CSV table of C-alpha atoms in Angstrom, one decimal:
chain,number,residue,atom,x,y,z
A,477,MET,CA,-3.4,-12.1,8.9
A,478,SER,CA,-6.7,-10.2,8.8
A,479,THR,CA,-9.4,-11.9,10.8
A,480,TYR,CA,-10.0,-14.6,13.3
A,481,VAL,CA,-12.6,-17.1,12.3
A,482,CYS,CA,-14.2,-19.1,15.2
A,483,PRO,CA,-14.0,-22.8,14.4
A,484,SER,CA,-17.2,-23.5,16.3
A,485,CYS,CA,-19.6,-21.0,14.9
A,486,GLY,CA,-17.7,-19.4,11.9
A,487,HIS,CA,-18.0,-15.9,13.4
A,488,GLU,CA,-15.3,-13.6,11.9
A,489,GLU,CA,-13.6,-11.0,14.1
A,490,HIS,CA,-11.1,-8.3,13.0
A,491,ILE,CA,-8.9,-8.7,16.1
A,492,PHE,CA,-6.1,-6.5,14.6
A,493,GLY,CA,-8.5,-3.9,13.2
A,494,THR,CA,-9.1,-3.3,9.5
A,495,GLY,CA,-7.2,-1.7,6.7
A,496,GLY,CA,-3.7,-1.6,8.3
A,497,GLY,CA,-2.1,-3.7,5.6
A,498,GLU,CA,-3.6,-1.7,2.8
A,499,LYS,CA,-2.6,1.6,4.4
A,500,MET,CA,1.0,0.4,4.9
A,501,CYS,CA,1.2,-0.7,1.3
A,502,GLN,CA,-0.1,2.8,0.2
A,503,GLU,CA,2.5,4.5,2.4
A,504,TYR,CA,5.3,2.4,0.9
A,505,GLY,CA,4.0,2.6,-2.7
A,506,THR,CA,3.6,-1.2,-3.1
A,507,ASP,CA,0.7,-3.5,-3.9
A,508,PHE,CA,-1.4,-5.1,-1.3
A,509,LEU,CA,-1.4,-8.8,-2.1
A,510,GLY,CA,-4.1,-10.1,0.2
A,511,ALA,CA,-5.1,-11.0,3.7
A,512,LEU,CA,-5.2,-14.5,5.3
A,513,PRO,CA,-7.4,-15.3,8.2
A,514,LEU,CA,-6.0,-16.7,11.5
A,515,ASN,CA,-7.2,-20.2,11.1
A,516,LEU,CA,-6.1,-23.3,13.1
A,517,SER,CA,-6.2,-25.5,9.9
A,518,ILE,CA,-3.3,-23.5,8.4
A,519,ARG,CA,-1.0,-24.4,11.4
A,520,GLU,CA,-2.2,-28.0,11.6
A,521,GLN,CA,-1.7,-28.6,7.9
A,522,ALA,CA,1.7,-27.0,7.9
A,523,ASP,CA,2.7,-29.1,10.9
A,524,ALA,CA,1.7,-32.2,9.0
A,525,GLY,CA,3.9,-31.1,6.1
A,526,LEU,CA,0.9,-30.4,3.8
A,527,PRO,CA,0.5,-26.8,2.7
A,528,THR,CA,-3.2,-25.7,2.8
A,529,VAL,CA,-3.3,-25.6,-1.0
A,530,VAL,CA,-2.4,-29.3,-1.1
A,531,ALA,CA,-4.3,-30.5,1.9
A,532,ASP,CA,-7.6,-28.7,0.9
A,533,PRO,CA,-7.1,-27.2,-2.6
A,534,ASP,CA,-10.7,-26.0,-3.0
A,535,SER,CA,-11.0,-24.3,0.4
A,536,PRO,CA,-11.5,-20.5,0.7
A,537,ILE,CA,-8.1,-20.2,2.3
A,538,SER,CA,-6.4,-22.0,-0.5
A,539,ASN,CA,-8.1,-19.7,-3.0
A,540,ILE,CA,-6.6,-16.7,-1.1
A,541,TYR,CA,-3.2,-18.3,-1.3
A,542,LYS,CA,-3.6,-18.9,-5.0
A,543,THR,CA,-4.7,-15.4,-5.7
A,544,ILE,CA,-1.7,-14.0,-3.9
A,545,ALA,CA,0.6,-16.4,-5.7
A,546,ARG,CA,-0.9,-15.3,-9.1
A,547,GLN,CA,-0.3,-11.6,-8.2
A,548,VAL,CA,3.3,-12.3,-7.3
A,549,ALA,CA,3.9,-14.3,-10.5
A,550,ILE,CA,2.4,-11.4,-12.6
A,551,LYS,CA,4.7,-8.9,-10.8
A,552,VAL,CA,7.8,-11.1,-11.2
A,553,ALA,CA,7.0,-11.8,-14.9
A,554,ALA,CA,6.7,-8.0,-15.5
A,555,LEU,CA,10.2,-7.3,-14.2
A,556,SER,CA,12.7,-6.3,-16.8
A,557,LYS,CA,15.4,-8.9,-17.4
A,558,ASP,CA,18.9,-7.5,-17.9
A,559,MET,CA,20.9,-10.3,-19.5
A,560,SER,CA,23.9,-8.0,-20.3
A,561,SER,CA,26.1,-9.6,-17.7
A,562,LYS,CA,25.7,-13.0,-19.3
A,563,PHE,CA,27.3,-12.0,-22.6
A,564,PRO,CA,30.7,-10.6,-23.5
A,565,SER,CA,31.0,-7.0,-24.7
A,566,ILE,CA,31.1,-6.6,-28.5
A,567,VAL,CA,33.0,-3.6,-29.8
A,568,VAL,CA,32.9,-2.6,-33.4
A,569,GLN,CA,35.7,-0.3,-34.6
A,570,ASN,CA,36.4,1.4,-38.0
A,571,THR,CA,40.0,0.9,-39.0
């Protein structure tokens, strides 16, 4: 979570400070995926059984979720796939 957005006026406040997630990712040598705002709609939609990307697919929050999901998919797709355990060993011998 990165900011709190007031539901009445839309004012955005960094109640946890800024840059902490990015700094921690740098320290651990991993990618920063994104930051989601503290927003009541996320909780309400989740409680109703509707993820934000389903309940309001074109909202700014949904776009953040989709961007994070794309980044994760790219990283997972780039992982090497070792299938050696799925096949028997083949040994060729000269006799």
